[in-house]
Tab-separated table of C-alpha atoms and ligand atoms in Angstrom:
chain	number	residue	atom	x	y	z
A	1	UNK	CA	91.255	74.722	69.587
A	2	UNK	CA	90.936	71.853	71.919
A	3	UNK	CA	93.992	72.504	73.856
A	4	UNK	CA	92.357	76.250	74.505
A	5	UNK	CA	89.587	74.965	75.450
A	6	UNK	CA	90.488	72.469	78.024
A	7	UNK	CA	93.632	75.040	79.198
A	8	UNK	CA	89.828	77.415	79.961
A	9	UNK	CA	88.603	74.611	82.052
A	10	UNK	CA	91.429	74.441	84.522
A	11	UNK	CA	91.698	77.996	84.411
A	12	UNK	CA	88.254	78.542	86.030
A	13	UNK	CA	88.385	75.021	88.217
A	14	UNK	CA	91.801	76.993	90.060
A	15	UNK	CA	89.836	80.176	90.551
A	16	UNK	CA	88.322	78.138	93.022
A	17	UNK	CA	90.944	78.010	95.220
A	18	UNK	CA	90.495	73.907	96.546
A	19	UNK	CA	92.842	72.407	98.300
A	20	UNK	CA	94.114	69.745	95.906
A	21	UNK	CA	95.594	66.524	97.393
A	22	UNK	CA	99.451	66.334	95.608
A	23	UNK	CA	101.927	63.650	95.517
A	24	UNK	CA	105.288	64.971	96.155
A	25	UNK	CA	107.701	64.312	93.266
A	26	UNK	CA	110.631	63.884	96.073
A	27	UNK	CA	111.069	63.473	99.599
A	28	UNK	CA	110.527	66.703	101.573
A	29	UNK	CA	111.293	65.565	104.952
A	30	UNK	CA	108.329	66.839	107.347
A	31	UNK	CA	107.705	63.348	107.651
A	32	UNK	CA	109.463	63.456	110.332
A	33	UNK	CA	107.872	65.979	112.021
A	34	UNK	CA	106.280	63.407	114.818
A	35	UNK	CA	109.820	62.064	115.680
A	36	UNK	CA	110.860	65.530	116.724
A	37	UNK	CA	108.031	66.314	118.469
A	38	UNK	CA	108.434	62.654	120.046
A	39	UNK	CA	112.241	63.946	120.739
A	40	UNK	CA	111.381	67.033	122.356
A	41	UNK	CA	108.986	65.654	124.365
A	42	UNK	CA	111.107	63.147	125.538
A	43	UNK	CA	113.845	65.380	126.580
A	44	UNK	CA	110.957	67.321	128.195
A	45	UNK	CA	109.400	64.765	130.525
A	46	UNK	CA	106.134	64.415	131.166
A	47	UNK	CA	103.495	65.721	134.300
A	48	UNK	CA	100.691	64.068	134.573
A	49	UNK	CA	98.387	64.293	137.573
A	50	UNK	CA	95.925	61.646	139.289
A	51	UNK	CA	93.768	62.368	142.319
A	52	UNK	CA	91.877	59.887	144.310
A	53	UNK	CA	89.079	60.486	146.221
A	54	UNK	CA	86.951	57.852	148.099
A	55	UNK	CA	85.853	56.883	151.911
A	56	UNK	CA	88.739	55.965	153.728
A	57	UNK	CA	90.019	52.105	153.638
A	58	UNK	CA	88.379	51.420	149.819
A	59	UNK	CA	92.110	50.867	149.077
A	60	UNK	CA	93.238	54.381	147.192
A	61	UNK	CA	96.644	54.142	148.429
A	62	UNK	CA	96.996	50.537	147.548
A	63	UNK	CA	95.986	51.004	144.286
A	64	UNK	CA	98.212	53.865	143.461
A	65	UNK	CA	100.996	51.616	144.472
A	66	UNK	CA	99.780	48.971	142.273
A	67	UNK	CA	99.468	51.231	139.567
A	68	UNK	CA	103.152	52.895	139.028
A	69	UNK	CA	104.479	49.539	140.852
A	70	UNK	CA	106.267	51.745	143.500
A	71	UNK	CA	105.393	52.299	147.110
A	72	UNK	CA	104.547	55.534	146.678
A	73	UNK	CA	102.204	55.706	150.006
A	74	UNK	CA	103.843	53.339	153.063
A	75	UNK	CA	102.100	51.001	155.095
A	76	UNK	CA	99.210	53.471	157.125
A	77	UNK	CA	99.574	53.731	160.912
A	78	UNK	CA	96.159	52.876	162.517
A	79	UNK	CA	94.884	55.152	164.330
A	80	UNK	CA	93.679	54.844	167.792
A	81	UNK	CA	90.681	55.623	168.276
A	82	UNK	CA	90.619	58.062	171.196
A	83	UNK	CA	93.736	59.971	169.201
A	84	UNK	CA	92.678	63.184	167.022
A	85	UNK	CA	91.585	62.748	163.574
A	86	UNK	CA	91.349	65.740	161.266
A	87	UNK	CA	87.583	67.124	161.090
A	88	UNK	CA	87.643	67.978	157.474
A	89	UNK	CA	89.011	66.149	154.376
A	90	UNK	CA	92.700	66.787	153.788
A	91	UNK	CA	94.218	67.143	150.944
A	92	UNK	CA	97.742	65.815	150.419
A	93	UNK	CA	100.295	65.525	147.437
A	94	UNK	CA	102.568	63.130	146.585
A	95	UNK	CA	104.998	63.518	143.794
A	96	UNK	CA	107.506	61.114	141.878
A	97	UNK	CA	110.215	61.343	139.261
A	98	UNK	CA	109.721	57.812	137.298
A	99	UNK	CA	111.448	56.905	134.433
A	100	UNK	CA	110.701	54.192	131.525
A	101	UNK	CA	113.056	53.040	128.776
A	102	UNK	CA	113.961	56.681	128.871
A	103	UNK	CA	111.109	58.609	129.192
A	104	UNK	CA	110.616	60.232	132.404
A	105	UNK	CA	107.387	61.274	133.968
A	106	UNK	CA	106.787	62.940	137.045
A	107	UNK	CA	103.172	61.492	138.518
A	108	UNK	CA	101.598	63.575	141.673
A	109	UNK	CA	99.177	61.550	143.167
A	110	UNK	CA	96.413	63.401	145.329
A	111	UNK	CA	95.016	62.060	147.749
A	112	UNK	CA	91.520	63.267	149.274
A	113	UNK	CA	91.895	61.131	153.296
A	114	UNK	CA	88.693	62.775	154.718
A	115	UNK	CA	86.367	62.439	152.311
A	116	UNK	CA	83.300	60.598	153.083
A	117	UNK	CA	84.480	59.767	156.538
A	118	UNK	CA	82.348	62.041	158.594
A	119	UNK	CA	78.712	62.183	160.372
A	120	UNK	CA	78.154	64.955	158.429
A	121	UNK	CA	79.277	64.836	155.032
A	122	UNK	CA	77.420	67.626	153.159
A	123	UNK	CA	79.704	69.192	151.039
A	124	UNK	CA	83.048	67.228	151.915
A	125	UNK	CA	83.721	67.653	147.974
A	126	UNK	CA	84.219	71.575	148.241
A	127	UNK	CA	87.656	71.205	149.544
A	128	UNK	CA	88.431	68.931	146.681
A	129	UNK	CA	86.797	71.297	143.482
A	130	UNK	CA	88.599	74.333	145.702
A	131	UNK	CA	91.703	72.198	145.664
A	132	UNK	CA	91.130	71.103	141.783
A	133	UNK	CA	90.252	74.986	140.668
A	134	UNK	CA	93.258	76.373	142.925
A	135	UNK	CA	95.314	74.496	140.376
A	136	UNK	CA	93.921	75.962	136.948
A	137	UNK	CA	94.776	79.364	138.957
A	138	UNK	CA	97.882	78.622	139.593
A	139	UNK	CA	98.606	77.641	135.939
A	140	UNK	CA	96.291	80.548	134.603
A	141	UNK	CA	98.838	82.416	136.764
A	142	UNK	CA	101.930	81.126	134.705
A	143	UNK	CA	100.700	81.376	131.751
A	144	UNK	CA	100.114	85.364	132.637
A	145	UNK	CA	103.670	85.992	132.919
A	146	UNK	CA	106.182	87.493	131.138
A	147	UNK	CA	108.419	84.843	130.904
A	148	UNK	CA	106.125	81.327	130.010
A	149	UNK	CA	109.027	78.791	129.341
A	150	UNK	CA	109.031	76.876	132.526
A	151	UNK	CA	105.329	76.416	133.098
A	152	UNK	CA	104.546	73.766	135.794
A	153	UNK	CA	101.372	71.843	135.201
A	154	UNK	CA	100.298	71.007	138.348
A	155	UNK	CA	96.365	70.521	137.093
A	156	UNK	CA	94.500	67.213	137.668
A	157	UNK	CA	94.559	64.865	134.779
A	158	UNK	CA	92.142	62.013	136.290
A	159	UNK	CA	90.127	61.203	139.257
A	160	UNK	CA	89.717	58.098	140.206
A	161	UNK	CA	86.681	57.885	142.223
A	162	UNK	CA	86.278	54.644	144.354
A	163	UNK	CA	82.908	53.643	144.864
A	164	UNK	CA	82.151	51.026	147.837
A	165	UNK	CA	81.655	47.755	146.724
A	166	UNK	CA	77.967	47.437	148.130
A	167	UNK	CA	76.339	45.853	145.107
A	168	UNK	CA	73.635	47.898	144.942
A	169	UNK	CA	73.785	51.562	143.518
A	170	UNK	CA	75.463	54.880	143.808
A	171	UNK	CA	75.052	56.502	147.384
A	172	UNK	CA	73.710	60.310	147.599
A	173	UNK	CA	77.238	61.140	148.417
A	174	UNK	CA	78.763	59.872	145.058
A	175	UNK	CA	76.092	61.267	143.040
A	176	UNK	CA	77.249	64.588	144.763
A	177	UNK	CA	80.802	64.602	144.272
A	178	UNK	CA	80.172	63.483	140.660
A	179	UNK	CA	78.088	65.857	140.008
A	180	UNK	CA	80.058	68.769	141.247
A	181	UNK	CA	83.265	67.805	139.812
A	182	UNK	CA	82.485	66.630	136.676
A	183	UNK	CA	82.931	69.373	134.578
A	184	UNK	CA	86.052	70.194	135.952
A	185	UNK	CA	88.006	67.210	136.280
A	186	UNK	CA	88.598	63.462	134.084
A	187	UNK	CA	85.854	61.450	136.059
A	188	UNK	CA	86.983	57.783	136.334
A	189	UNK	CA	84.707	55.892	138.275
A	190	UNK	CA	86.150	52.337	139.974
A	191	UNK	CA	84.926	49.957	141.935
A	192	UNK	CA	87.067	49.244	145.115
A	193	UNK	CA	87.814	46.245	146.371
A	194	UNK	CA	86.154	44.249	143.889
A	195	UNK	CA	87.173	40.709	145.004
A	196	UNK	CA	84.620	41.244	147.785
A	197	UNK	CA	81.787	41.171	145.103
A	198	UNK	CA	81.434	37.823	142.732
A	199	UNK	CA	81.007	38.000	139.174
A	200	UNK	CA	77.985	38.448	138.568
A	201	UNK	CA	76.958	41.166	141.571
A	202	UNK	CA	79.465	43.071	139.746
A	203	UNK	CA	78.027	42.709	136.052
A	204	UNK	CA	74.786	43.806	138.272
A	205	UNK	CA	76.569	46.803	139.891
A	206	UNK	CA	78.022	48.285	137.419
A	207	UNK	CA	74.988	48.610	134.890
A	208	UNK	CA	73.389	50.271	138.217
A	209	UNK	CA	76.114	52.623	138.486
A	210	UNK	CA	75.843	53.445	134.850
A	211	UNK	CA	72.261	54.167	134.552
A	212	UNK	CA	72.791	56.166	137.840
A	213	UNK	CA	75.597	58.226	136.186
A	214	UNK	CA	73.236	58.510	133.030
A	215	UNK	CA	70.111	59.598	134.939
A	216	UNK	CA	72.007	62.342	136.996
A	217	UNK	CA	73.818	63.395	133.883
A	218	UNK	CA	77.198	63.175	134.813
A	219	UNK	CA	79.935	63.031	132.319
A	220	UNK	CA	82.656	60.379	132.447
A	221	UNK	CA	86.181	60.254	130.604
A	222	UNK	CA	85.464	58.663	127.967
A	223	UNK	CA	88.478	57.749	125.674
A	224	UNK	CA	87.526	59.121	122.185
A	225	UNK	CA	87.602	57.660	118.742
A	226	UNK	CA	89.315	59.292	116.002
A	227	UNK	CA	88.386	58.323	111.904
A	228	UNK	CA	92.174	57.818	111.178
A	229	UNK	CA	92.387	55.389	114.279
A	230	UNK	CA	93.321	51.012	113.244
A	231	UNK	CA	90.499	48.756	113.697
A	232	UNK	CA	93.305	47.804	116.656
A	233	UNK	CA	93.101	50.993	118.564
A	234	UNK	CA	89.272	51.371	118.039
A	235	UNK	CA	88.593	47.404	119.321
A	236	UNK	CA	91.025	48.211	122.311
A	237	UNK	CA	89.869	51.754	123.204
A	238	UNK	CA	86.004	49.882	122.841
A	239	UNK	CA	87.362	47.251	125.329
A	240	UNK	CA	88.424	49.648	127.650
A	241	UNK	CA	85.258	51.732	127.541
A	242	UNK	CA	82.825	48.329	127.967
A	243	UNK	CA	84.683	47.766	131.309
A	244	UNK	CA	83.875	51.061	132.869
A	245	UNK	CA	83.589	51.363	136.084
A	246	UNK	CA	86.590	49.412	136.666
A	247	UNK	CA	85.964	47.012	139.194
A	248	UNK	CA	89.652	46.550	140.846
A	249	UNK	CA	91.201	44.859	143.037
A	250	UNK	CA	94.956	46.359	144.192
A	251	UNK	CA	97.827	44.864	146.253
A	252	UNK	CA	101.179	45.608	146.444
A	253	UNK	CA	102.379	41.921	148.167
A	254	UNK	CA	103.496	38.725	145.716
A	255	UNK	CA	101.693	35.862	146.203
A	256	UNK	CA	101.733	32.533	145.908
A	257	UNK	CA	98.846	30.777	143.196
A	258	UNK	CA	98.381	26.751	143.706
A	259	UNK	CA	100.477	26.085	140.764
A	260	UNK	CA	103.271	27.732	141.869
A	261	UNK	CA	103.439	31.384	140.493
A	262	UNK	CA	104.682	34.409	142.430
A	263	UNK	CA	101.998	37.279	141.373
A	264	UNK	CA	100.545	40.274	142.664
A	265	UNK	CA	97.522	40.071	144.143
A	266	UNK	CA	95.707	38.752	147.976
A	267	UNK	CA	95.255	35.267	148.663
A	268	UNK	CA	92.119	33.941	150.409
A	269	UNK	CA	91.581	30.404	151.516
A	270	UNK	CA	89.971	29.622	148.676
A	271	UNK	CA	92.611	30.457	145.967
A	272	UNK	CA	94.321	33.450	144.310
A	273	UNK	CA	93.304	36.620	143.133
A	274	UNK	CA	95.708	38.094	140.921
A	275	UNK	CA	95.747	41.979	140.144
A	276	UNK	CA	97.348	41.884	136.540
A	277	UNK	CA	94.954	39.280	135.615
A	278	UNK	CA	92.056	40.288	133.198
A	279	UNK	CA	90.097	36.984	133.711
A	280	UNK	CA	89.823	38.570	137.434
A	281	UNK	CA	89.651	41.961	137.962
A	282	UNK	CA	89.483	45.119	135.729
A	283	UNK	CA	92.935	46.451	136.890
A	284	UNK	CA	95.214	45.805	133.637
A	285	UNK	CA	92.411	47.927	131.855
A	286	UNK	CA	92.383	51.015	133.890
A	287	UNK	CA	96.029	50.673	133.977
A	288	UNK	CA	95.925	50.296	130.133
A	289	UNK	CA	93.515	53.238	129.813
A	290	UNK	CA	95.277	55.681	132.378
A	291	UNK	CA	98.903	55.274	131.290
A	292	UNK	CA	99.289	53.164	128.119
A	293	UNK	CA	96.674	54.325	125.659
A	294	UNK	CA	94.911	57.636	127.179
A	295	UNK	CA	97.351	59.490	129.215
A	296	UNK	CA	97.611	61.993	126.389
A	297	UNK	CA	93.724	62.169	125.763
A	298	UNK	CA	93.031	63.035	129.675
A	299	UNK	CA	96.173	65.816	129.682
A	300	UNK	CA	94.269	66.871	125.856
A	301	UNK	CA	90.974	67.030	127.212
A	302	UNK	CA	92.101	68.387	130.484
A	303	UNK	CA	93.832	71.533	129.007
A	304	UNK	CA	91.270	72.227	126.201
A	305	UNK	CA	87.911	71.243	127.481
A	306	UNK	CA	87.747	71.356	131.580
A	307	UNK	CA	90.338	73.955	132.029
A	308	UNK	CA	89.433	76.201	128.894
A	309	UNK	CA	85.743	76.148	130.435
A	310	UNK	CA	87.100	77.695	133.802
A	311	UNK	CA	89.167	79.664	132.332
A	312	UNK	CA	86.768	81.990	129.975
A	313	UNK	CA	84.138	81.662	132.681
A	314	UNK	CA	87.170	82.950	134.986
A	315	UNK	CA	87.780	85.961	133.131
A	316	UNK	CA	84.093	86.528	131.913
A	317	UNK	CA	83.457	86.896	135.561
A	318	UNK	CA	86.659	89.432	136.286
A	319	UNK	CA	84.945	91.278	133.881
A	320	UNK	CA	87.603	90.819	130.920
A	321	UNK	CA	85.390	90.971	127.550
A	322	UNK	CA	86.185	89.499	124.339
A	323	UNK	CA	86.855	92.216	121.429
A	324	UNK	CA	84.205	91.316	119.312
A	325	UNK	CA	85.760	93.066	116.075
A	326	UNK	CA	89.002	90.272	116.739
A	327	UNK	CA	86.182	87.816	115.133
A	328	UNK	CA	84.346	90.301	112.611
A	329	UNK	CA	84.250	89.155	109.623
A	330	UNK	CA	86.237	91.026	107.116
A	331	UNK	CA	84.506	93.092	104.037
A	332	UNK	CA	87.305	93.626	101.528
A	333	UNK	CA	85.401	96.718	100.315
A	334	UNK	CA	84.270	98.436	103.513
A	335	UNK	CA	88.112	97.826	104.567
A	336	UNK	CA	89.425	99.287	101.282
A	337	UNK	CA	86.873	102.285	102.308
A	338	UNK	CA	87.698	102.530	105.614
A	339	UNK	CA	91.517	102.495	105.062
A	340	UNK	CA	90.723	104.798	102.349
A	341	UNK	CA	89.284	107.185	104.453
A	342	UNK	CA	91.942	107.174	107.004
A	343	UNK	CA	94.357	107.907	104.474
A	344	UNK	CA	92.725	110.816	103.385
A	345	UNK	CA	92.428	112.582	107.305
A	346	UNK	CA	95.813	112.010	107.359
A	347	UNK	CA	96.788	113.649	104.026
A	348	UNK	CA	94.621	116.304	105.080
A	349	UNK	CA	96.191	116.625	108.388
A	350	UNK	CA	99.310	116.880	107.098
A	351	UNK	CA	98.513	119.522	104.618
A	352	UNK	CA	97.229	122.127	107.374
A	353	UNK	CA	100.287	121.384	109.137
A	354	UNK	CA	102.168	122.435	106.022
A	355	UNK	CA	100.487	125.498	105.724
A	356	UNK	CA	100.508	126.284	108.791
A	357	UNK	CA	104.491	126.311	108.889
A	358	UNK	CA	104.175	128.322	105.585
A	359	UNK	CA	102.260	130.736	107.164
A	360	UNK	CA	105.069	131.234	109.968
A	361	UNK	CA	107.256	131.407	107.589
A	362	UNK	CA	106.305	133.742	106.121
A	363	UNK	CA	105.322	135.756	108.613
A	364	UNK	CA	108.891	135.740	109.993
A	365	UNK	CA	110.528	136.646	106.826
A	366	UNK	CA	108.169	140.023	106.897
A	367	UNK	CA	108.858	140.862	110.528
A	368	UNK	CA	112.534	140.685	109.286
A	369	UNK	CA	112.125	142.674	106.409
A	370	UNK	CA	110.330	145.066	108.202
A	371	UNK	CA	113.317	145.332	110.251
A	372	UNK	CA	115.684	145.226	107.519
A	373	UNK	CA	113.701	148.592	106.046
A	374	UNK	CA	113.707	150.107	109.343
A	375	UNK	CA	117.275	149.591	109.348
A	376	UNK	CA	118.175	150.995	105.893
A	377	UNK	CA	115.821	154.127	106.785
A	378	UNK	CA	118.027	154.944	109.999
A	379	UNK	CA	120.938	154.805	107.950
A	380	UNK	CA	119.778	156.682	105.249
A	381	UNK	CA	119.173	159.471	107.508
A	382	UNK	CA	122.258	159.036	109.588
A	383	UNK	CA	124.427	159.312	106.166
A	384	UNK	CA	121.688	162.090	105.039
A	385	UNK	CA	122.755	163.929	108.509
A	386	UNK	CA	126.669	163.614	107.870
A	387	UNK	CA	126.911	164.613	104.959
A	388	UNK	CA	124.458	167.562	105.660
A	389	UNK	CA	127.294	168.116	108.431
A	390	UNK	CA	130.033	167.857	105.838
A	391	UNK	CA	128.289	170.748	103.237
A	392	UNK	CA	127.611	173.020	106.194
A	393	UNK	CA	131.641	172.548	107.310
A	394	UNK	CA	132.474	173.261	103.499
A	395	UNK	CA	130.421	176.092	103.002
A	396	UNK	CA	131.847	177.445	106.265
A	397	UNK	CA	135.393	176.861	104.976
A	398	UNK	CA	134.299	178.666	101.819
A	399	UNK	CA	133.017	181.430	103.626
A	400	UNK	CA	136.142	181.819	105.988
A	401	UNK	CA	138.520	181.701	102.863
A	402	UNK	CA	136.877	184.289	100.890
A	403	UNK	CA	136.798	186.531	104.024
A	404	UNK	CA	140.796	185.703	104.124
A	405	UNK	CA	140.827	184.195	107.115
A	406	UNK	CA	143.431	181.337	108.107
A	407	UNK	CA	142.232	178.118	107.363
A	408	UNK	CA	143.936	176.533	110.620
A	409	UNK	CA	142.409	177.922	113.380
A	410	UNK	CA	143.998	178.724	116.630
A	411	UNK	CA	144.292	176.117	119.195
A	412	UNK	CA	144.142	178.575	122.382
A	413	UNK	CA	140.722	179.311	120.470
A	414	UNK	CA	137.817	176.974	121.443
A	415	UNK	CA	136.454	175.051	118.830
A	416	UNK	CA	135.558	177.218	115.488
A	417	UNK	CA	132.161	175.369	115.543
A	418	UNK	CA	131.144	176.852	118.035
A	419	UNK	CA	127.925	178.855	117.085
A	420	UNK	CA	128.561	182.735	117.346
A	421	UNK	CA	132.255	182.753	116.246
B	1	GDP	N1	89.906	43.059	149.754
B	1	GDP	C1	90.639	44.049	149.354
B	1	GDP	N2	91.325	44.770	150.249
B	1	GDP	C2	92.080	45.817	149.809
B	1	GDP	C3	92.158	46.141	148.436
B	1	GDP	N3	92.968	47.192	148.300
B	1	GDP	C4	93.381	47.530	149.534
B	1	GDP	N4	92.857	46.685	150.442
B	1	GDP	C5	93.052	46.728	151.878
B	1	GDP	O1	92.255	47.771	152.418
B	1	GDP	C6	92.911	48.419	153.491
B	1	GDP	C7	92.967	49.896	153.242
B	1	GDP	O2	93.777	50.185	152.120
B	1	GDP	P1	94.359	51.620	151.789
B	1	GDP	O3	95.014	51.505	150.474
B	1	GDP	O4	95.157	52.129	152.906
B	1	GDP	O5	92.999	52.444	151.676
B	1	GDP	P2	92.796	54.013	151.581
B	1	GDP	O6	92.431	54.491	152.920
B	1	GDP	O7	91.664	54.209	150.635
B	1	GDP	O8	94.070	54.606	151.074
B	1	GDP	C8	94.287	47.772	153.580
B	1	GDP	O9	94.260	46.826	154.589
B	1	GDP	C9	94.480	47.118	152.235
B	1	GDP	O10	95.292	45.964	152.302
B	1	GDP	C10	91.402	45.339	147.518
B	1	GDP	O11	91.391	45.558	146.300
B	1	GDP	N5	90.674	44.317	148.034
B	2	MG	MG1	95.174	56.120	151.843
């Protein structure tokens, strides 16, 4: 009785349909599922895009060198000042193959030269969204054709926006890029040049620039923070978000320190400052949050957030509209019913088609007996006619031979059949 009774219990529980945690009595093997898709990706490369924008001479190029540790941008030309300088912000692309114990990434910088650099700077960021948004088209456009295997993504990961190390707050010109690009790109504010600013004017700044950011609403990258994440991860990814806006400093020249060191970083008369030093600058931590820890989050958050936004509004906009029934929700019964019912017109279809054919049928095998009658009649009266011939020919002959005349009848005679002989 009690075995019934509890065998009841889990009867009912498992009509619930839960999903029930299980321990697997051997080893399956999926495991291993993240080392293949750390194989594949591997053997794939990576893409990853960073643009820069920023007034000219804040040290973009400099830092991008700093950052992937390869001169990337050479030494600028000055120009002179009477020779022609472009009158709107160009936009130019820089891309390099770079490989790491193996895994090989190929990083496009951007760079905005232009920006910020004229009399007149109302909307210098339009060429730069244009720019940004003419790369989710060109990807929407892959992704469109036929064949999607080799699909280039050419979309910005990360902008590093280099604010002027004034010490006081965010000009009307940052406020305006941010606030124009920040929905479709990673926003990752910096300060340039930050060894012109001590420590504390920068502690200053940079709560400035964060209540600025706050008050206008503008969304930063912000590296997220996921429940299965170590208390490592979490304390570094909180490290990295408590320095934001990076205040860097970049140089791609070794130095000299007083005690002896070769580093990288710009010496002054009054000492050293070194670039991969954390005690100094913020560098190590945007270089930590851009490449080591967050790459993946900015191409994530890139591809499902900024790009997915564009993309629906894109196509809302062309006038593409979502089938609404794709997200019905599903009545078992009204289906049943409504299959039901489709079933049935098509049963019935079917059986006027049947007797439809039945009724040609039919009709054709009348016509044709009909004809077959028609036939037999003709017949009938041909055979009727011969032999009516045939009597009339024998009665003749019986005529001729009781009258004792010769059977054969002369051939110089015309025919005997002839009426009237
Ligand atoms: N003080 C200081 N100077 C810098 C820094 N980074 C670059 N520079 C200098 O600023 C000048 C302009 O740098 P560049 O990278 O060409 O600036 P860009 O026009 O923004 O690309 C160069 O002379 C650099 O040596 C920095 O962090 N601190
Ligand atoms: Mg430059």
């Amino acid at each position: 009785m009690a075995d019934n009774y509890a065998d009841g219990q889990s009867n009912a529980s498992a009509g619930l349909s839960k999903a029930v945690r299980r321990k697997l009595l051997a080893f399956v093997g999926f495991a291993n599922l993240p080392n293949q898709v750390h194989r594949k990706s591997v053997r794939k490369g990576f893409q990853f895009t960073i643009m820069v924008v920023g007034e000219s001479g804040l040290g973009k190029s400099t830092l991008i060198n700093t950052l992937f540790n390869t001169t990337l941008y050479a030494p600028k030309e000055v120009l002179a000042p009477s020779a022609e300088r472009p009158k709107t912000v160009a936009i130019q692309s820089i891309s390099a193959d770079i490989e790491e114990n193996g895994v090989r990434l190929r990083l496009t910088v951007v760079d905005t030269p232009g920006f910020g650099d004229f009399v007149n700077n109302h909307e210098s960021w339009k060429p730069i969204l244009d720019n940004i948004e003419s790369r989710f088209d060109s990807y929407l456009e892959q992704e469109n054709r036929v064949n999607r295997q080799k699909i280039v993504d050419n979309r910005v990961h990360a902008c590093l926006y280099f604010i002027q190390p004034t010490g006081h707050s965010l000009k009307p010109i940052d406020v305006e890029f941010m606030r124009q690009l920040h929905t479709k790109v990673n926003l990752i504010p910096v300060i340039a040049k930050a060894d012109t600013l001590t420590d504390e004017e920068i502690l200053k700044f940079k709560q400035r620039i964060l209540s600025d950011i706050a008050h206008h609403q503008i969304h930063i990258f912000q590296a997220p923070i996921y429940d299965n994440d170590d208390e490592e991860t979490i304390a570094e990814n909180e490290e990295i978000a408590s320095k934001i806006p990076f205040a860097v400093v970049g140089s791609d020249r070794e130095v000299r320190t007083a005690d002896g060191r070769s580093v990288r970083g710009r010496s002054y008369p009054w000492g050293v400052i070194e670039v991969d030093n954390e005690e100094h600058c913020d560098f190590v931590k945007l270089r930590q949050m851009l490449i080591r820890t967050n790459m993946e989050e900015l191409r994530e958050h890139t591809n499902d957030v900024l790009y997915e936004n564009w993309r629906s509004e894109k196509l809302i906009n062309m006038g593409v509209v979502q089938d609404p029934s794709v997200f019905k929700e599903i009545n078992p019964a009204a289906k049943l019913a409504e299959e039901r019912a489709i079933h049935e017109a098509k049963l019935a279809k079917m059986e006027a088609e049947m007797k439809m054919v039945f009724q040609q049928k039919v009709a054709e095998k009348e016509a044709k007996l009909k004809q077959s009658e028609e036939e037999l009649y003709a017949r009938h009266r041909e055979m009727k006619d011969a032999l009516e011939k045939q009597r009339a020919e024998l009665e003749d002959k019986k005529r001729r031979i009781e009258s004792g005349r010769p059977l054969t009848p002369d051939k110089k005679k015309p025919s005997r059949f002839l009426p009237g002989r």
